[in-house]
Amino acid sequence: MHDAAHSRSNNFDALRLIAALLVIWGHQFAIMGQPVPLMWHNEPGAVGVVLFFAISGYLVTISWQADPHLLRFAARRALRIWPGLCAAVLLCAALLGPLVSTLPATDYWLHPLTREYFANLWLDTRYALPGVFGGNPFPSSVNGPLWTIPLEVTCYAALAVLGMLGLMRLRPFAPLLLLALTATLQWRYSPPPGQPMPAWSPLLQYAIMFALGASLACWRAVWLPRRLLTAAVLVALLLLLRLAGPALIAGQVPLLILATLGVIWGTASTPVLHRAGRWGDFSYGLYIYAFPVQQLIVWAYANQLGFATALGLSLGGALLLAALSWHLLEKPALAFKPRRAGPTGAAVAA
């Protein structure tokens, strides 16, 4: 059966946009100091990030399988992640910070927090800039979502290591991907000495979702021809969990099912929605630019706007930045992605 992941005629662009909107919508409550609603006992932003990681695990694994070359794989991942990340970091530190900081310009630029903020460029996450958003209901955090990018890159690295070991060619070893990734993240994000490791930290949760997507990619020859039947069984299971009571609903199993359903729906081609990316792939830009825009709107209007108005302004500003970023920076950078010679290379480029 035709593998929809290798073509643009699928729902992945639409699914990524939905995930980004969930993140923005969920953050809007927190940024305005309002209670955050829950979806399956999780914040909407967490559900959006879960979808992002599952999709990424699926598509990046297919990319590796199509071209298992370490340097080309690393170059493709770097060209997708760093141009937008650099722009987001530089815009916040060099433009937004001086504009809204309570410190004089000289003090702002000489402050240690300003220098430390640039560590985001090499994935050492920093949230605060001096005198920026300190009076907001969600104080001092300039771009909160950046913390997930080092986690994503760590997942890429773990996937590449498994690929170099040859495990990615052996479908029965797909579950090892889950174990290896979670073990890697358990070590990479271990708590300080004396503090217990959470039973299920968000970091571990997102790594498992990436591994879930990767495992679905390894086993797609089994479930993809039976996509509708697989989805129907999962929906039935999800409804059963809903009827079973809060104890099961509050667990992580529903998120695993939702992520799996997301990947399955992503491989389909739904009318209209399969063309969600015809003007550009704005999902990553929405993810990395929205939070500073949301904080700026709250700061500019002293948090006096209604929720819908603030969210609308934030979405408009974030979408504008995402579109500019895609067409002026991200898309041109992707033109330098290395390609494997032959038809397989064209599939990887897509």
PDB file of C-alpha atoms in Angstrom, residues 54-294:
ATOM      1  CA  ALA A  54       4.698  11.372  18.280  1.00  0.00           C
ATOM      2  CA  ILE A  55       4.588  12.904  14.790  1.00  0.00           C
ATOM      3  CA  SER A  56       8.280  13.727  14.961  1.00  0.00           C
ATOM      4  CA  GLY A  57       9.185  10.200  16.035  1.00  0.00           C
ATOM      5  CA  TYR A  58       7.201   8.748  13.149  1.00  0.00           C
ATOM      6  CA  LEU A  59       8.451  11.013  10.363  1.00  0.00           C
ATOM      7  CA  VAL A  60      12.060  11.272  11.520  1.00  0.00           C
ATOM      8  CA  THR A  61      12.303   7.489  11.775  1.00  0.00           C
ATOM      9  CA  ILE A  62      11.047   7.130   8.202  1.00  0.00           C
ATOM     10  CA  SER A  63      13.633   9.710   7.158  1.00  0.00           C
ATOM     11  CA  TRP A  64      16.391   7.662   8.797  1.00  0.00           C
ATOM     12  CA  GLN A  65      15.164   4.432   7.230  1.00  0.00           C
ATOM     13  CA  ALA A  66      15.139   6.046   3.791  1.00  0.00           C
ATOM     14  CA  ASP A  67      18.670   7.435   4.210  1.00  0.00           C
ATOM     15  CA  PRO A  68      20.576   5.892   7.163  1.00  0.00           C
ATOM     16  CA  HIS A  69      23.545   8.238   6.886  1.00  0.00           C
ATOM     17  CA  LEU A  70      24.573   9.930  10.135  1.00  0.00           C
ATOM     18  CA  LEU A  71      25.956  13.188   8.743  1.00  0.00           C
ATOM     19  CA  ARG A  72      23.088  13.771   6.314  1.00  0.00           C
ATOM     20  CA  PHE A  73      20.584  12.911   9.045  1.00  0.00           C
ATOM     21  CA  ALA A  74      22.223  15.354  11.482  1.00  0.00           C
ATOM     22  CA  ALA A  75      22.381  18.086   8.843  1.00  0.00           C
ATOM     23  CA  ARG A  76      18.683  17.714   8.009  1.00  0.00           C
ATOM     24  CA  ARG A  77      17.694  17.903  11.659  1.00  0.00           C
ATOM     25  CA  ALA A  78      19.952  20.906  12.314  1.00  0.00           C
ATOM     26  CA  LEU A  79      18.632  22.812   9.302  1.00  0.00           C
ATOM     27  CA  ARG A  80      15.078  22.272  10.522  1.00  0.00           C
ATOM     28  CA  ILE A  81      15.655  23.206  14.163  1.00  0.00           C
ATOM     29  CA  TRP A  82      18.331  25.899  14.391  1.00  0.00           C
ATOM     30  CA  PRO A  83      17.401  28.633  11.888  1.00  0.00           C
ATOM     31  CA  GLY A  84      14.038  29.269  13.556  1.00  0.00           C
ATOM     32  CA  LEU A  85      15.487  28.791  17.029  1.00  0.00           C
ATOM     33  CA  CYS A  86      18.261  31.318  16.348  1.00  0.00           C
ATOM     34  CA  ALA A  87      15.744  33.845  15.084  1.00  0.00           C
ATOM     35  CA  ALA A  88      13.471  33.374  18.101  1.00  0.00           C
ATOM     36  CA  VAL A  89      16.354  33.751  20.568  1.00  0.00           C
ATOM     37  CA  LEU A  90      17.866  36.783  18.830  1.00  0.00           C
ATOM     38  CA  LEU A  91      14.525  38.559  18.427  1.00  0.00           C
ATOM     39  CA  CYS A  92      13.736  38.120  22.115  1.00  0.00           C
ATOM     40  CA  ALA A  93      17.180  39.125  23.393  1.00  0.00           C
ATOM     41  CA  ALA A  94      18.014  41.919  20.929  1.00  0.00           C
ATOM     42  CA  LEU A  95      14.599  43.421  20.124  1.00  0.00           C
ATOM     43  CA  LEU A  96      11.919  42.441  22.616  1.00  0.00           C
ATOM     44  CA  GLY A  97      14.166  42.651  25.680  1.00  0.00           C
ATOM     45  CA  PRO A  98      15.402  46.229  25.202  1.00  0.00           C
ATOM     46  CA  LEU A  99      11.884  47.301  24.197  1.00  0.00           C
ATOM     47  CA  VAL A 100      10.103  46.168  27.364  1.00  0.00           C
ATOM     48  CA  SER A 101      12.850  45.886  29.997  1.00  0.00           C
ATOM     49  CA  THR A 102      12.561  48.088  33.064  1.00  0.00           C
ATOM     50  CA  LEU A 103      16.357  48.515  33.008  1.00  0.00           C
ATOM     51  CA  PRO A 104      18.236  51.191  31.043  1.00  0.00           C
ATOM     52  CA  ALA A 105      19.697  49.891  27.793  1.00  0.00           C
ATOM     53  CA  THR A 106      23.288  49.820  29.060  1.00  0.00           C
ATOM     54  CA  ASP A 107      22.325  47.931  32.215  1.00  0.00           C
ATOM     55  CA  TYR A 108      20.248  45.523  30.160  1.00  0.00           C
ATOM     56  CA  TRP A 109      23.086  44.600  27.804  1.00  0.00           C
ATOM     57  CA  LEU A 110      25.637  44.284  30.621  1.00  0.00           C
ATOM     58  CA  HIS A 111      23.381  42.150  32.803  1.00  0.00           C
ATOM     59  CA  PRO A 112      24.439  38.477  33.202  1.00  0.00           C
ATOM     60  CA  LEU A 113      20.920  37.267  32.361  1.00  0.00           C
ATOM     61  CA  THR A 114      21.188  38.817  28.900  1.00  0.00           C
ATOM     62  CA  ARG A 115      24.408  36.940  28.149  1.00  0.00           C
ATOM     63  CA  GLU A 116      23.028  33.735  29.630  1.00  0.00           C
ATOM     64  CA  TYR A 117      19.894  33.910  27.477  1.00  0.00           C
ATOM     65  CA  PHE A 118      22.002  33.262  24.377  1.00  0.00           C
ATOM     66  CA  ALA A 119      22.753  29.804  25.795  1.00  0.00           C
ATOM     67  CA  ASN A 120      19.415  28.823  24.259  1.00  0.00           C
ATOM     68  CA  LEU A 121      21.300  28.766  20.955  1.00  0.00           C
ATOM     69  CA  TRP A 122      23.245  25.704  22.095  1.00  0.00           C
ATOM     70  CA  LEU A 123      20.211  24.137  23.831  1.00  0.00           C
ATOM     71  CA  ASP A 124      21.023  25.195  27.376  1.00  0.00           C
ATOM     72  CA  THR A 125      17.558  26.524  28.149  1.00  0.00           C
ATOM     73  CA  ARG A 126      17.241  29.942  29.788  1.00  0.00           C
ATOM     74  CA  TYR A 127      13.914  31.668  30.380  1.00  0.00           C
ATOM     75  CA  ALA A 128      14.556  35.119  31.862  1.00  0.00           C
ATOM     76  CA  LEU A 129      15.814  38.409  30.494  1.00  0.00           C
ATOM     77  CA  PRO A 130      16.577  41.236  32.958  1.00  0.00           C
ATOM     78  CA  GLY A 131      13.576  43.417  33.739  1.00  0.00           C
ATOM     79  CA  VAL A 132      11.399  41.663  31.148  1.00  0.00           C
ATOM     80  CA  PHE A 133       7.829  40.656  32.022  1.00  0.00           C
ATOM     81  CA  GLY A 134       8.574  40.672  35.753  1.00  0.00           C
ATOM     82  CA  GLY A 135       5.142  42.183  36.455  1.00  0.00           C
ATOM     83  CA  ASN A 136       3.164  39.775  34.272  1.00  0.00           C
ATOM     84  CA  PRO A 137       0.934  37.132  35.885  1.00  0.00           C
ATOM     85  CA  PHE A 138       3.395  34.536  34.481  1.00  0.00           C
ATOM     86  CA  PRO A 139       6.532  36.462  35.470  1.00  0.00           C
ATOM     87  CA  SER A 140       9.986  36.544  33.919  1.00  0.00           C
ATOM     88  CA  SER A 141       9.513  33.729  31.392  1.00  0.00           C
ATOM     89  CA  VAL A 142      10.236  35.081  27.923  1.00  0.00           C
ATOM     90  CA  ASN A 143       9.821  31.919  25.856  1.00  0.00           C
ATOM     91  CA  GLY A 144       8.778  28.949  27.963  1.00  0.00           C
ATOM     92  CA  PRO A 145       8.316  26.315  25.203  1.00  0.00           C
ATOM     93  CA  LEU A 146      12.037  26.324  24.334  1.00  0.00           C
ATOM     94  CA  TRP A 147      12.657  23.720  27.054  1.00  0.00           C
ATOM     95  CA  THR A 148      11.283  20.962  24.810  1.00  0.00           C
ATOM     96  CA  ILE A 149      13.785  21.535  21.996  1.00  0.00           C
ATOM     97  CA  PRO A 150      16.800  20.007  23.793  1.00  0.00           C
ATOM     98  CA  LEU A 151      14.603  17.029  24.572  1.00  0.00           C
ATOM     99  CA  GLU A 152      13.658  16.659  20.913  1.00  0.00           C
ATOM    100  CA  VAL A 153      17.292  16.862  19.816  1.00  0.00           C
ATOM    101  CA  THR A 154      18.210  14.226  22.410  1.00  0.00           C
ATOM    102  CA  CYS A 155      15.578  11.951  20.888  1.00  0.00           C
ATOM    103  CA  TYR A 156      17.128  12.529  17.458  1.00  0.00           C
ATOM    104  CA  ALA A 157      20.526  11.573  18.836  1.00  0.00           C
ATOM    105  CA  ALA A 158      19.194   8.396  20.458  1.00  0.00           C
ATOM    106  CA  LEU A 159      17.464   7.433  17.228  1.00  0.00           C
ATOM    107  CA  ALA A 160      20.679   7.966  15.262  1.00  0.00           C
ATOM    108  CA  VAL A 161      22.656   5.819  17.704  1.00  0.00           C
ATOM    109  CA  LEU A 162      20.155   2.977  17.343  1.00  0.00           C
ATOM    110  CA  GLY A 163      20.260   3.412  13.592  1.00  0.00           C
ATOM    111  CA  MET A 164      24.046   3.241  13.529  1.00  0.00           C
ATOM    112  CA  LEU A 165      23.829   0.025  15.547  1.00  0.00           C
ATOM    113  CA  GLY A 166      21.577  -1.404  12.868  1.00  0.00           C
ATOM    114  CA  LEU A 167      18.553  -1.878  15.099  1.00  0.00           C
ATOM    115  CA  MET A 168      16.357   0.319  12.930  1.00  0.00           C
ATOM    116  CA  ARG A 169      16.508  -2.266  10.149  1.00  0.00           C
ATOM    117  CA  LEU A 170      15.047  -4.958  12.408  1.00  0.00           C
ATOM    118  CA  ARG A 171      11.347  -4.400  13.019  1.00  0.00           C
ATOM    119  CA  PRO A 172      11.137  -6.687  16.085  1.00  0.00           C
ATOM    120  CA  PHE A 173      13.648  -4.389  17.787  1.00  0.00           C
ATOM    121  CA  ALA A 174      11.352  -1.356  17.566  1.00  0.00           C
ATOM    122  CA  PRO A 175      10.356  -1.672  21.261  1.00  0.00           C
ATOM    123  CA  LEU A 176      14.045  -1.282  22.114  1.00  0.00           C
ATOM    124  CA  LEU A 177      13.722   2.234  20.793  1.00  0.00           C
ATOM    125  CA  LEU A 178      11.291   2.977  23.585  1.00  0.00           C
ATOM    126  CA  LEU A 179      13.601   1.552  26.232  1.00  0.00           C
ATOM    127  CA  ALA A 180      16.703   3.257  24.864  1.00  0.00           C
ATOM    128  CA  LEU A 181      15.061   6.666  24.567  1.00  0.00           C
ATOM    129  CA  THR A 182      13.491   6.594  27.995  1.00  0.00           C
ATOM    130  CA  ALA A 183      16.746   5.406  29.546  1.00  0.00           C
ATOM    131  CA  THR A 184      18.613   8.187  27.752  1.00  0.00           C
ATOM    132  CA  LEU A 185      16.210  10.837  28.969  1.00  0.00           C
ATOM    133  CA  GLN A 186      16.124   9.376  32.470  1.00  0.00           C
ATOM    134  CA  TRP A 187      19.884   9.902  32.605  1.00  0.00           C
ATOM    135  CA  ARG A 188      20.003  13.212  30.743  1.00  0.00           C
ATOM    136  CA  TYR A 189      17.333  14.865  32.872  1.00  0.00           C
ATOM    137  CA  SER A 190      17.999  13.240  36.233  1.00  0.00           C
ATOM    138  CA  PRO A 191      17.054  15.394  39.261  1.00  0.00           C
ATOM    139  CA  PRO A 192      19.628  16.968  41.590  1.00  0.00           C
ATOM    140  CA  PRO A 193      21.189  14.652  44.217  1.00  0.00           C
ATOM    141  CA  GLY A 194      18.861  13.899  47.076  1.00  0.00           C
ATOM    142  CA  GLN A 195      15.696  14.465  45.079  1.00  0.00           C
ATOM    143  CA  PRO A 196      13.659  11.463  43.862  1.00  0.00           C
ATOM    144  CA  MET A 197      13.038  10.856  40.180  1.00  0.00           C
ATOM    145  CA  PRO A 198       9.337  11.480  39.410  1.00  0.00           C
ATOM    146  CA  ALA A 199       7.450   8.321  38.481  1.00  0.00           C
ATOM    147  CA  TRP A 200       6.367   9.930  35.216  1.00  0.00           C
ATOM    148  CA  SER A 201       7.941  13.273  34.466  1.00  0.00           C
ATOM    149  CA  PRO A 202       6.855  15.361  31.484  1.00  0.00           C
ATOM    150  CA  LEU A 203      10.326  14.890  30.015  1.00  0.00           C
ATOM    151  CA  LEU A 204      10.004  11.119  30.172  1.00  0.00           C
ATOM    152  CA  GLN A 205       6.441  11.316  28.854  1.00  0.00           C
ATOM    153  CA  TYR A 206       7.467  13.200  25.719  1.00  0.00           C
ATOM    154  CA  ALA A 207      10.401  10.863  25.061  1.00  0.00           C
ATOM    155  CA  ILE A 208       8.022   7.915  25.228  1.00  0.00           C
ATOM    156  CA  MET A 209       5.721   9.648  22.743  1.00  0.00           C
ATOM    157  CA  PHE A 210       8.636  10.128  20.345  1.00  0.00           C
ATOM    158  CA  ALA A 211       9.504   6.463  20.753  1.00  0.00           C
ATOM    159  CA  LEU A 212       5.868   5.536  20.166  1.00  0.00           C
ATOM    160  CA  GLY A 213       5.906   7.391  16.851  1.00  0.00           C
ATOM    161  CA  ALA A 214       9.200   5.736  15.917  1.00  0.00           C
ATOM    162  CA  SER A 215       7.798   2.294  16.726  1.00  0.00           C
ATOM    163  CA  LEU A 216       4.726   3.018  14.597  1.00  0.00           C
ATOM    164  CA  ALA A 217       7.075   3.862  11.736  1.00  0.00           C
ATOM    165  CA  CYS A 218       8.941   0.570  12.177  1.00  0.00           C
ATOM    166  CA  TRP A 219       5.673  -1.399  12.161  1.00  0.00           C
ATOM    167  CA  ARG A 220       3.768   0.633   9.555  1.00  0.00           C
ATOM    168  CA  ALA A 221       3.746  -2.248   7.071  1.00  0.00           C
ATOM    169  CA  VAL A 222       1.510  -4.105   9.562  1.00  0.00           C
ATOM    170  CA  TRP A 223      -1.001  -1.447  10.566  1.00  0.00           C
ATOM    171  CA  LEU A 224      -1.033   0.986   7.613  1.00  0.00           C
ATOM    172  CA  PRO A 225      -3.005  -1.346   5.291  1.00  0.00           C
ATOM    173  CA  ARG A 226      -5.512  -1.741   8.148  1.00  0.00           C
ATOM    174  CA  ARG A 227      -5.534   1.922   9.157  1.00  0.00           C
ATOM    175  CA  LEU A 228      -9.315   2.296   9.572  1.00  0.00           C
ATOM    176  CA  LEU A 229      -9.664  -0.911  11.571  1.00  0.00           C
ATOM    177  CA  THR A 230      -6.733   0.038  13.806  1.00  0.00           C
ATOM    178  CA  ALA A 231      -8.205   3.489  14.423  1.00  0.00           C
ATOM    179  CA  ALA A 232     -11.655   2.031  15.208  1.00  0.00           C
ATOM    180  CA  VAL A 233     -10.192  -0.348  17.795  1.00  0.00           C
ATOM    181  CA  LEU A 234      -8.251   2.481  19.442  1.00  0.00           C
ATOM    182  CA  VAL A 235     -11.303   4.765  19.557  1.00  0.00           C
ATOM    183  CA  ALA A 236     -13.310   1.963  21.166  1.00  0.00           C
ATOM    184  CA  LEU A 237     -10.557   1.452  23.719  1.00  0.00           C
ATOM    185  CA  LEU A 238     -10.480   5.171  24.460  1.00  0.00           C
ATOM    186  CA  LEU A 239     -14.250   5.190  25.060  1.00  0.00           C
ATOM    187  CA  LEU A 240     -13.930   2.191  27.356  1.00  0.00           C
ATOM    188  CA  LEU A 241     -11.310   4.025  29.388  1.00  0.00           C
ATOM    189  CA  ARG A 242     -13.660   7.000  29.634  1.00  0.00           C
ATOM    190  CA  LEU A 243     -16.379   4.733  31.015  1.00  0.00           C
ATOM    191  CA  ALA A 244     -13.981   2.904  33.342  1.00  0.00           C
ATOM    192  CA  GLY A 245     -13.587   5.857  35.662  1.00  0.00           C
ATOM    193  CA  PRO A 246     -11.178   8.630  36.666  1.00  0.00           C
ATOM    194  CA  ALA A 247      -8.387   6.312  37.806  1.00  0.00           C
ATOM    195  CA  LEU A 248      -7.707   5.052  34.283  1.00  0.00           C
ATOM    196  CA  ILE A 249      -8.540   8.323  32.543  1.00  0.00           C
ATOM    197  CA  ALA A 250      -5.939  10.115  34.650  1.00  0.00           C
ATOM    198  CA  GLY A 251      -3.215   7.724  33.554  1.00  0.00           C
ATOM    199  CA  GLN A 252      -0.943   8.048  30.546  1.00  0.00           C
ATOM    200  CA  VAL A 253      -2.634   5.307  28.508  1.00  0.00           C
ATOM    201  CA  PRO A 254      -5.210   7.730  26.997  1.00  0.00           C
ATOM    202  CA  LEU A 255      -2.378  10.010  25.853  1.00  0.00           C
ATOM    203  CA  LEU A 256      -0.615   7.067  24.220  1.00  0.00           C
ATOM    204  CA  ILE A 257      -3.846   6.168  22.412  1.00  0.00           C
ATOM    205  CA  LEU A 258      -4.471   9.779  21.357  1.00  0.00           C
ATOM    206  CA  ALA A 259      -0.913  10.073  20.040  1.00  0.00           C
ATOM    207  CA  THR A 260      -1.300   6.834  18.093  1.00  0.00           C
ATOM    208  CA  LEU A 261      -4.602   8.004  16.642  1.00  0.00           C
ATOM    209  CA  GLY A 262      -2.940  11.273  15.694  1.00  0.00           C
ATOM    210  CA  VAL A 263      -0.203   9.517  13.724  1.00  0.00           C
ATOM    211  CA  ILE A 264      -2.762   7.235  12.040  1.00  0.00           C
ATOM    212  CA  TRP A 265      -4.900  10.218  11.040  1.00  0.00           C
ATOM    213  CA  GLY A 266      -1.769  12.005   9.869  1.00  0.00           C
ATOM    214  CA  THR A 267      -1.059   9.289   7.310  1.00  0.00           C
ATOM    215  CA  ALA A 268      -4.539   9.732   5.810  1.00  0.00           C
ATOM    216  CA  SER A 269      -5.501  12.387   3.270  1.00  0.00           C
ATOM    217  CA  THR A 270      -8.595  14.307   4.349  1.00  0.00           C
ATOM    218  CA  PRO A 271     -10.165  16.696   1.813  1.00  0.00           C
ATOM    219  CA  VAL A 272      -9.159  20.335   2.372  1.00  0.00           C
ATOM    220  CA  LEU A 273      -7.095  19.513   5.482  1.00  0.00           C
ATOM    221  CA  HIS A 274      -4.437  17.680   3.488  1.00  0.00           C
ATOM    222  CA  ARG A 275      -3.607  21.053   1.927  1.00  0.00           C
ATOM    223  CA  ALA A 276      -3.025  22.783   5.260  1.00  0.00           C
ATOM    224  CA  GLY A 277       0.618  23.396   4.387  1.00  0.00           C
ATOM    225  CA  ARG A 278       0.086  24.845   0.909  1.00  0.00           C
ATOM    226  CA  TRP A 279       1.163  28.329   2.078  1.00  0.00           C
ATOM    227  CA  GLY A 280       4.008  27.018   4.213  1.00  0.00           C
ATOM    228  CA  ASP A 281       4.808  24.897   7.258  1.00  0.00           C
ATOM    229  CA  PHE A 282       4.051  27.393  10.025  1.00  0.00           C
ATOM    230  CA  SER A 283       3.662  24.979  12.947  1.00  0.00           C
ATOM    231  CA  TYR A 284       7.239  25.205  14.227  1.00  0.00           C
ATOM    232  CA  GLY A 285       7.205  28.980  13.940  1.00  0.00           C
ATOM    233  CA  LEU A 286       3.928  29.194  15.832  1.00  0.00           C
ATOM    234  CA  TYR A 287       5.441  27.030  18.541  1.00  0.00           C
ATOM    235  CA  ILE A 288       8.619  29.064  19.066  1.00  0.00           C
ATOM    236  CA  TYR A 289       7.269  32.602  18.522  1.00  0.00           C
ATOM    237  CA  ALA A 290       3.830  32.525  20.151  1.00  0.00           C
ATOM    238  CA  PHE A 291       4.818  32.594  23.820  1.00  0.00           C
ATOM    239  CA  PRO A 292       6.807  35.885  23.637  1.00  0.00           C
ATOM    240  CA  VAL A 293       3.965  37.449  21.627  1.00  0.00           C
ATOM    241  CA  GLN A 294       1.446  36.324  24.254  1.00  0.00           C
TER     242      GLN A 294
END
